[in-house]
mmCIF file of N, CA and C in Angstrom:
data_model
loop_
_atom_site.group_PDB
_atom_site.id
_atom_site.type_symbol
_atom_site.label_atom_id
_atom_site.label_comp_id
_atom_site.label_asym_id
_atom_site.label_seq_id
_atom_site.Cartn_x
_atom_site.Cartn_y
_atom_site.Cartn_z
ATOM 1 N N MET Y 20 103.090 100.277 87.868
ATOM 2 C CA MET Y 20 103.353 101.425 88.333
ATOM 3 C C MET Y 20 103.253 102.531 87.321
ATOM 4 N N SER Y 21 102.697 103.750 87.618
ATOM 5 C CA SER Y 21 102.527 104.752 86.681
ATOM 6 C C SER Y 21 103.393 106.023 87.243
ATOM 7 N N LEU Y 22 104.657 105.770 87.327
ATOM 8 C CA LEU Y 22 105.435 106.949 87.881
ATOM 9 C C LEU Y 22 105.253 108.206 87.110
ATOM 10 N N TYR Y 23 105.083 108.025 85.709
ATOM 11 C CA TYR Y 23 104.962 109.258 84.895
ATOM 12 C C TYR Y 23 103.623 110.107 85.394
ATOM 13 N N GLU Y 24 102.566 109.454 85.780
ATOM 14 C CA GLU Y 24 101.368 109.952 86.100
ATOM 15 C C GLU Y 24 101.594 110.847 87.525
ATOM 16 N N VAL Y 25 102.211 110.123 88.382
ATOM 17 C CA VAL Y 25 102.415 110.695 89.659
ATOM 18 C C VAL Y 25 103.152 111.904 89.593
ATOM 19 N N GLN Y 26 104.328 111.812 88.873
ATOM 20 C CA GLN Y 26 105.211 113.069 88.609
ATOM 21 C C GLN Y 26 104.523 114.162 87.936
ATOM 22 N N ARG Y 27 103.730 113.766 86.889
ATOM 23 C CA ARG Y 27 102.774 114.779 86.153
ATOM 24 C C ARG Y 27 101.777 115.481 87.159
ATOM 25 N N LEU Y 28 101.202 114.687 87.970
ATOM 26 C CA LEU Y 28 100.387 115.281 88.966
ATOM 27 C C LEU Y 28 101.096 116.292 89.838
ATOM 28 N N PHE Y 29 102.233 115.852 90.316
ATOM 29 C CA PHE Y 29 102.948 116.832 91.234
ATOM 30 C C PHE Y 29 103.519 118.037 90.600
ATOM 31 N N TYR Y 30 103.832 117.985 89.283
ATOM 32 C CA TYR Y 30 104.304 119.116 88.492
ATOM 33 C C TYR Y 30 103.090 120.060 88.265
ATOM 34 N N GLU Y 31 102.051 119.452 87.832
ATOM 35 C CA GLU Y 31 100.907 120.215 87.562
ATOM 36 C C GLU Y 31 100.340 120.966 88.736
ATOM 37 N N LEU Y 32 100.404 120.329 90.006
ATOM 38 C CA LEU Y 32 99.936 120.973 91.121
ATOM 39 C C LEU Y 32 100.743 122.184 91.415
ATOM 40 N N GLY Y 33 102.075 122.137 91.047
ATOM 41 C CA GLY Y 33 102.959 123.285 91.258
ATOM 42 C C GLY Y 33 102.804 124.375 90.319
ATOM 43 N N VAL Y 34 102.362 124.192 89.139
ATOM 44 C CA VAL Y 34 102.108 125.241 88.029
ATOM 45 C C VAL Y 34 100.757 125.644 87.871
ATOM 46 N N ASN Y 35 99.716 124.902 88.266
ATOM 47 C CA ASN Y 35 98.359 125.159 87.999
ATOM 48 C C ASN Y 35 97.638 125.528 89.300
ATOM 49 N N ARG Y 36 97.392 126.755 89.549
ATOM 50 C CA ARG Y 36 96.811 127.180 90.826
ATOM 51 C C ARG Y 36 95.366 126.646 90.916
ATOM 52 N N GLU Y 37 94.664 126.596 89.801
ATOM 53 C CA GLU Y 37 93.194 126.083 90.054
ATOM 54 C C GLU Y 37 93.201 124.626 90.148
ATOM 55 N N LEU Y 38 94.134 123.896 89.654
ATOM 56 C CA LEU Y 38 94.286 122.450 89.897
ATOM 57 C C LEU Y 38 94.686 122.316 91.348
ATOM 58 N N HIS Y 39 95.579 123.105 91.884
ATOM 59 C CA HIS Y 39 96.024 122.951 93.246
ATOM 60 C C HIS Y 39 94.895 123.256 94.262
ATOM 61 N N ASP Y 40 94.092 124.203 93.902
ATOM 62 C CA ASP Y 40 92.940 124.514 94.694
ATOM 63 C C ASP Y 40 91.987 123.437 94.809
ATOM 64 N N ARG Y 41 91.641 122.823 93.531
ATOM 65 C CA ARG Y 41 90.804 121.724 93.512
ATOM 66 C C ARG Y 41 91.193 120.423 94.301
ATOM 67 N N PHE Y 42 92.632 120.243 94.204
ATOM 68 C CA PHE Y 42 93.212 119.148 94.765
ATOM 69 C C PHE Y 42 93.096 119.335 96.319
ATOM 70 N N GLN Y 43 93.143 120.620 96.824
ATOM 71 C CA GLN Y 43 93.097 120.854 98.326
ATOM 72 C C GLN Y 43 91.515 120.540 98.713
ATOM 73 N N ALA Y 44 90.702 120.806 97.924
ATOM 74 C CA ALA Y 44 89.263 120.762 98.189
ATOM 75 C C ALA Y 44 88.781 119.259 98.064
ATOM 76 N N ASP Y 45 89.259 118.538 97.107
ATOM 77 C CA ASP Y 45 88.843 117.224 96.909
ATOM 78 C C ASP Y 45 89.912 116.445 96.215
ATOM 79 N N ARG Y 46 90.917 115.898 97.033
ATOM 80 C CA ARG Y 46 92.062 115.265 96.416
ATOM 81 C C ARG Y 46 91.667 113.997 95.707
ATOM 82 N N ALA Y 47 90.664 113.175 96.254
ATOM 83 C CA ALA Y 47 90.358 112.010 95.640
ATOM 84 C C ALA Y 47 89.715 112.352 94.121
ATOM 85 N N ALA Y 48 88.972 113.360 94.040
ATOM 86 C CA ALA Y 48 88.363 113.620 92.769
ATOM 87 C C ALA Y 48 89.427 114.021 91.686
ATOM 88 N N VAL Y 49 90.259 114.799 92.157
ATOM 89 C CA VAL Y 49 91.473 115.217 91.190
ATOM 90 C C VAL Y 49 92.248 114.063 90.798
ATOM 91 N N LEU Y 50 92.606 113.112 91.808
ATOM 92 C CA LEU Y 50 93.374 111.855 91.565
ATOM 93 C C LEU Y 50 92.602 111.029 90.470
ATOM 94 N N GLY Y 51 91.396 111.105 90.404
ATOM 95 C CA GLY Y 51 90.571 110.323 89.477
ATOM 96 C C GLY Y 51 90.896 110.688 88.074
ATOM 97 N N GLY Y 52 91.445 111.786 87.801
ATOM 98 C CA GLY Y 52 91.864 112.191 86.510
ATOM 99 C C GLY Y 52 93.394 111.756 86.072
ATOM 100 N N TYR Y 53 93.890 111.134 86.889
ATOM 101 C CA TYR Y 53 95.372 110.490 86.653
ATOM 102 C C TYR Y 53 95.358 108.982 86.885
ATOM 103 N N GLU Y 54 95.948 108.355 85.886
ATOM 104 C CA GLU Y 54 96.148 106.796 85.861
ATOM 105 C C GLU Y 54 97.206 106.351 86.986
ATOM 106 N N VAL Y 55 96.804 106.331 88.153
ATOM 107 C CA VAL Y 55 97.750 105.907 89.150
ATOM 108 C C VAL Y 55 97.271 104.586 89.759
ATOM 109 N N THR Y 56 98.150 103.779 90.363
ATOM 110 C CA THR Y 56 97.698 102.585 90.856
ATOM 111 C C THR Y 56 97.189 102.780 92.296
ATOM 112 N N ALA Y 57 96.566 101.785 92.793
ATOM 113 C CA ALA Y 57 96.051 101.872 94.283
ATOM 114 C C ALA Y 57 97.067 102.302 95.164
ATOM 115 N N GLU Y 58 98.284 101.658 94.993
ATOM 116 C CA GLU Y 58 99.386 101.956 95.901
ATOM 117 C C GLU Y 58 99.890 103.368 95.786
ATOM 118 N N GLU Y 59 99.954 103.827 94.568
ATOM 119 C CA GLU Y 59 100.436 105.185 94.451
ATOM 120 C C GLU Y 59 99.351 106.226 95.032
ATOM 121 N N ARG Y 60 98.089 105.900 94.784
ATOM 122 C CA ARG Y 60 97.049 106.740 95.285
ATOM 123 C C ARG Y 60 97.068 106.863 96.729
ATOM 124 N N ALA Y 61 97.194 105.638 97.409
ATOM 125 C CA ALA Y 61 97.352 105.638 98.829
ATOM 126 C C ALA Y 61 98.610 106.454 99.377
ATOM 127 N N ALA Y 62 99.773 106.281 98.741
ATOM 128 C CA ALA Y 62 100.903 107.010 99.115
ATOM 129 C C ALA Y 62 100.791 108.573 98.948
ATOM 130 N N ILE Y 63 100.000 108.936 97.902
ATOM 131 C CA ILE Y 63 99.788 110.456 97.496
ATOM 132 C C ILE Y 63 98.766 110.918 98.693
ATOM 133 N N LEU Y 64 97.704 110.203 98.995
ATOM 134 C CA LEU Y 64 96.754 110.651 99.895
ATOM 135 C C LEU Y 64 97.423 110.705 101.233
ATOM 136 N N ASP Y 65 98.201 109.810 101.611
ATOM 137 C CA ASP Y 65 98.762 109.619 102.974
ATOM 138 C C ASP Y 65 100.072 110.596 103.188
ATOM 139 N N LEU Y 66 100.420 111.148 101.990
ATOM 140 C CA LEU Y 66 101.755 112.016 101.937
ATOM 141 C C LEU Y 66 102.774 111.108 102.520
ATOM 142 N N ASP Y 67 102.996 109.810 102.020
ATOM 143 C CA ASP Y 67 103.902 108.923 102.363
ATOM 144 C C ASP Y 67 105.201 109.128 101.588
ATOM 145 N N VAL Y 68 106.008 110.169 102.202
ATOM 146 C CA VAL Y 68 107.289 110.577 101.512
ATOM 147 C C VAL Y 68 108.209 109.406 101.225
ATOM 148 N N PRO Y 69 108.451 108.662 102.205
ATOM 149 C CA PRO Y 69 109.502 107.422 101.931
ATOM 150 C C PRO Y 69 109.009 106.541 100.794
ATOM 151 N N ARG Y 70 107.726 106.279 100.833
ATOM 152 C CA ARG Y 70 107.160 105.358 99.799
ATOM 153 C C ARG Y 70 107.218 105.924 98.375
ATOM 154 N N LEU Y 71 106.806 107.213 98.368
ATOM 155 C CA LEU Y 71 106.920 107.935 97.070
ATOM 156 C C LEU Y 71 108.312 107.996 96.571
ATOM 157 N N SER Y 72 109.241 108.153 97.457
ATOM 158 C CA SER Y 72 110.611 108.312 96.945
ATOM 159 C C SER Y 72 110.997 106.890 96.573
ATOM 160 N N GLN Y 73 110.677 105.862 97.203
ATOM 161 C CA GLN Y 73 111.041 104.533 96.791
ATOM 162 C C GLN Y 73 110.413 104.078 95.413
ATOM 163 N N MET Y 74 109.278 104.764 95.163
ATOM 164 C CA MET Y 74 108.688 104.404 93.843
ATOM 165 C C MET Y 74 109.275 105.214 92.697
ATOM 166 N N GLY Y 75 110.186 106.063 93.070
ATOM 167 C CA GLY Y 75 111.116 106.756 91.971
ATOM 168 C C GLY Y 75 110.636 108.164 91.760
ATOM 169 N N VAL Y 76 109.721 108.728 92.489
ATOM 170 C CA VAL Y 76 109.313 110.042 92.209
ATOM 171 C C VAL Y 76 110.606 111.075 92.411
ATOM 172 N N HIS Y 77 110.870 111.898 91.414
ATOM 173 C CA HIS Y 77 112.054 112.875 91.507
ATOM 174 C C HIS Y 77 111.882 113.662 92.749
ATOM 175 N N PRO Y 78 113.102 113.793 93.483
ATOM 176 C CA PRO Y 78 113.027 114.553 94.727
ATOM 177 C C PRO Y 78 112.545 115.987 94.655
ATOM 178 N N ILE Y 79 112.793 116.564 93.561
ATOM 179 C CA ILE Y 79 112.409 118.054 93.370
ATOM 180 C C ILE Y 79 110.843 117.926 93.365
ATOM 181 N N LEU Y 80 110.277 117.179 92.518
ATOM 182 C CA LEU Y 80 108.806 117.062 92.428
ATOM 183 C C LEU Y 80 108.199 116.696 93.716
ATOM 184 N N LEU Y 81 108.808 115.698 94.417
ATOM 185 C CA LEU Y 81 108.352 115.184 95.697
ATOM 186 C C LEU Y 81 108.351 116.435 96.694
ATOM 187 N N LEU Y 82 109.423 117.189 96.886
ATOM 188 C CA LEU Y 82 109.428 118.370 97.669
ATOM 189 C C LEU Y 82 108.397 119.332 97.255
ATOM 190 N N GLN Y 83 108.237 119.563 96.017
ATOM 191 C CA GLN Y 83 107.239 120.554 95.655
ATOM 192 C C GLN Y 83 105.893 120.080 96.150
ATOM 193 N N TYR Y 84 105.568 118.766 95.963
ATOM 194 C CA TYR Y 84 104.243 118.182 96.402
ATOM 195 C C TYR Y 84 104.146 118.459 97.997
ATOM 196 N N ALA Y 85 105.226 117.995 98.643
ATOM 197 C CA ALA Y 85 105.166 118.095 100.153
ATOM 198 C C ALA Y 85 104.867 119.551 100.605
ATOM 199 N N ARG Y 86 105.550 120.550 99.952
ATOM 200 C CA ARG Y 86 105.381 121.981 100.326
ATOM 201 C C ARG Y 86 103.964 122.318 99.924
ATOM 202 N N SER Y 87 103.413 121.887 98.789
ATOM 203 C CA SER Y 87 101.998 122.194 98.475
ATOM 204 C C SER Y 87 101.046 121.730 99.523
ATOM 205 N N GLN Y 88 101.446 120.657 100.259
ATOM 206 C CA GLN Y 88 100.565 120.145 101.360
ATOM 207 C C GLN Y 88 100.904 120.564 102.617
ATOM 208 N N LYS Y 89 101.795 121.544 102.726
ATOM 209 C CA LYS Y 89 102.137 122.431 103.941
ATOM 210 C C LYS Y 89 102.905 121.571 104.886
ATOM 211 N N LEU Y 90 103.637 120.588 104.264
ATOM 212 C CA LEU Y 90 104.657 119.796 105.135
ATOM 213 C C LEU Y 90 105.949 120.557 105.293
ATOM 214 N N PRO Y 91 106.361 120.951 106.478
ATOM 215 C CA PRO Y 91 107.409 121.685 106.715
ATOM 216 C C PRO Y 91 108.712 120.900 106.114
ATOM 217 N N THR Y 92 109.741 121.730 105.516
ATOM 218 C CA THR Y 92 110.920 121.196 104.920
ATOM 219 C C THR Y 92 111.634 120.157 105.750
ATOM 220 N N ASP Y 93 111.695 120.590 107.060
ATOM 221 C CA ASP Y 93 112.477 119.740 107.997
ATOM 222 C C ASP Y 93 111.804 118.450 108.224
ATOM 223 N N ASP Y 94 110.494 118.410 108.252
ATOM 224 C CA ASP Y 94 109.817 117.138 108.381
ATOM 225 C C ASP Y 94 109.948 116.197 107.170
ATOM 226 N N PHE Y 95 109.844 117.035 105.852
ATOM 227 C CA PHE Y 95 110.096 116.409 104.701
ATOM 228 C C PHE Y 95 111.412 115.484 104.725
ATOM 229 N N LEU Y 96 112.386 116.319 105.010
ATOM 230 C CA LEU Y 96 113.751 115.647 104.962
ATOM 231 C C LEU Y 96 113.866 114.494 106.059
ATOM 232 N N ARG Y 97 113.297 114.680 107.238
ATOM 233 C CA ARG Y 97 113.171 113.564 108.196
ATOM 234 C C ARG Y 97 112.445 112.360 107.582
ATOM 235 N N MET Y 98 111.334 112.564 106.945
ATOM 236 C CA MET Y 98 110.531 111.551 106.470
ATOM 237 C C MET Y 98 111.334 110.782 105.294
ATOM 238 N N LEU Y 99 112.079 111.630 104.454
ATOM 239 C CA LEU Y 99 112.894 111.155 103.405
ATOM 240 C C LEU Y 99 113.883 110.169 104.031
ATOM 241 N N ARG Y 100 114.512 110.485 105.036
ATOM 242 C CA ARG Y 100 115.595 109.679 105.735
ATOM 243 C C ARG Y 100 114.826 108.501 106.510
ATOM 244 N N GLY Y 101 113.629 108.430 106.509
ATOM 245 C CA GLY Y 101 112.921 107.385 107.359
ATOM 246 C C GLY Y 101 112.852 107.678 108.759
ATOM 247 N N GLU Y 102 112.978 108.810 109.269
ATOM 248 C CA GLU Y 102 113.006 109.210 110.675
ATOM 249 C C GLU Y 102 111.596 109.713 111.187
ATOM 250 N N GLY Y 103 110.697 109.654 110.477
ATOM 251 C CA GLY Y 103 109.269 110.231 110.737
ATOM 252 C C GLY Y 103 109.203 111.613 110.659
ATOM 253 N N ARG Y 104 108.106 112.247 111.211
ATOM 254 C CA ARG Y 104 107.839 113.655 110.928
ATOM 255 C C ARG Y 104 108.527 114.579 111.981
ATOM 256 N N GLY Y 105 108.937 114.016 113.101
ATOM 257 C CA GLY Y 105 109.662 114.845 114.051
ATOM 258 C C GLY Y 105 108.677 115.756 114.895
ATOM 259 N N ALA Y 106 108.948 116.926 115.228
ATOM 260 C CA ALA Y 106 108.139 117.860 116.019
ATOM 261 C C ALA Y 106 106.919 118.415 115.318
ATOM 262 N N SER Y 107 106.997 118.618 114.077
ATOM 263 C CA SER Y 107 105.949 119.277 113.269
ATOM 264 C C SER Y 107 105.077 118.390 112.707
ATOM 265 N N LYS Y 108 104.069 117.802 113.421
ATOM 266 C CA LYS Y 108 103.240 116.602 113.008
ATOM 267 C C LYS Y 108 101.940 117.117 112.336
ATOM 268 N N GLU Y 109 101.599 118.327 112.451
ATOM 269 C CA GLU Y 109 100.411 118.876 111.784
ATOM 270 C C GLU Y 109 100.685 119.675 110.592
ATOM 271 N N ARG Y 110 100.031 119.564 109.559
ATOM 272 C CA ARG Y 110 100.110 120.413 108.472
ATOM 273 C C ARG Y 110 99.064 121.433 108.639
ATOM 274 N N GLY Y 111 99.440 122.711 108.448
ATOM 275 C CA GLY Y 111 98.390 123.756 108.523
ATOM 276 C C GLY Y 111 98.903 125.008 108.090
#
């Protein structure tokens, strides 16, 4: 596992607008610049909050990533508790 790389990505997405915009346009290409495992890559692309949390991603960085992906905070908290997304199923 490359927890450092996952957390570095989430941090950089929060502070680097150009990287954020590139990630929104082509997430797979941006991920190619980080040394993440296949499992981490899938969890990032799927916005699998419980799995990313289990991997040890810091909650603040995980929340920052979820917000950057337009996941409502209530849904983030539900997912973190393992309750699913709730009423807000679409990001937009």
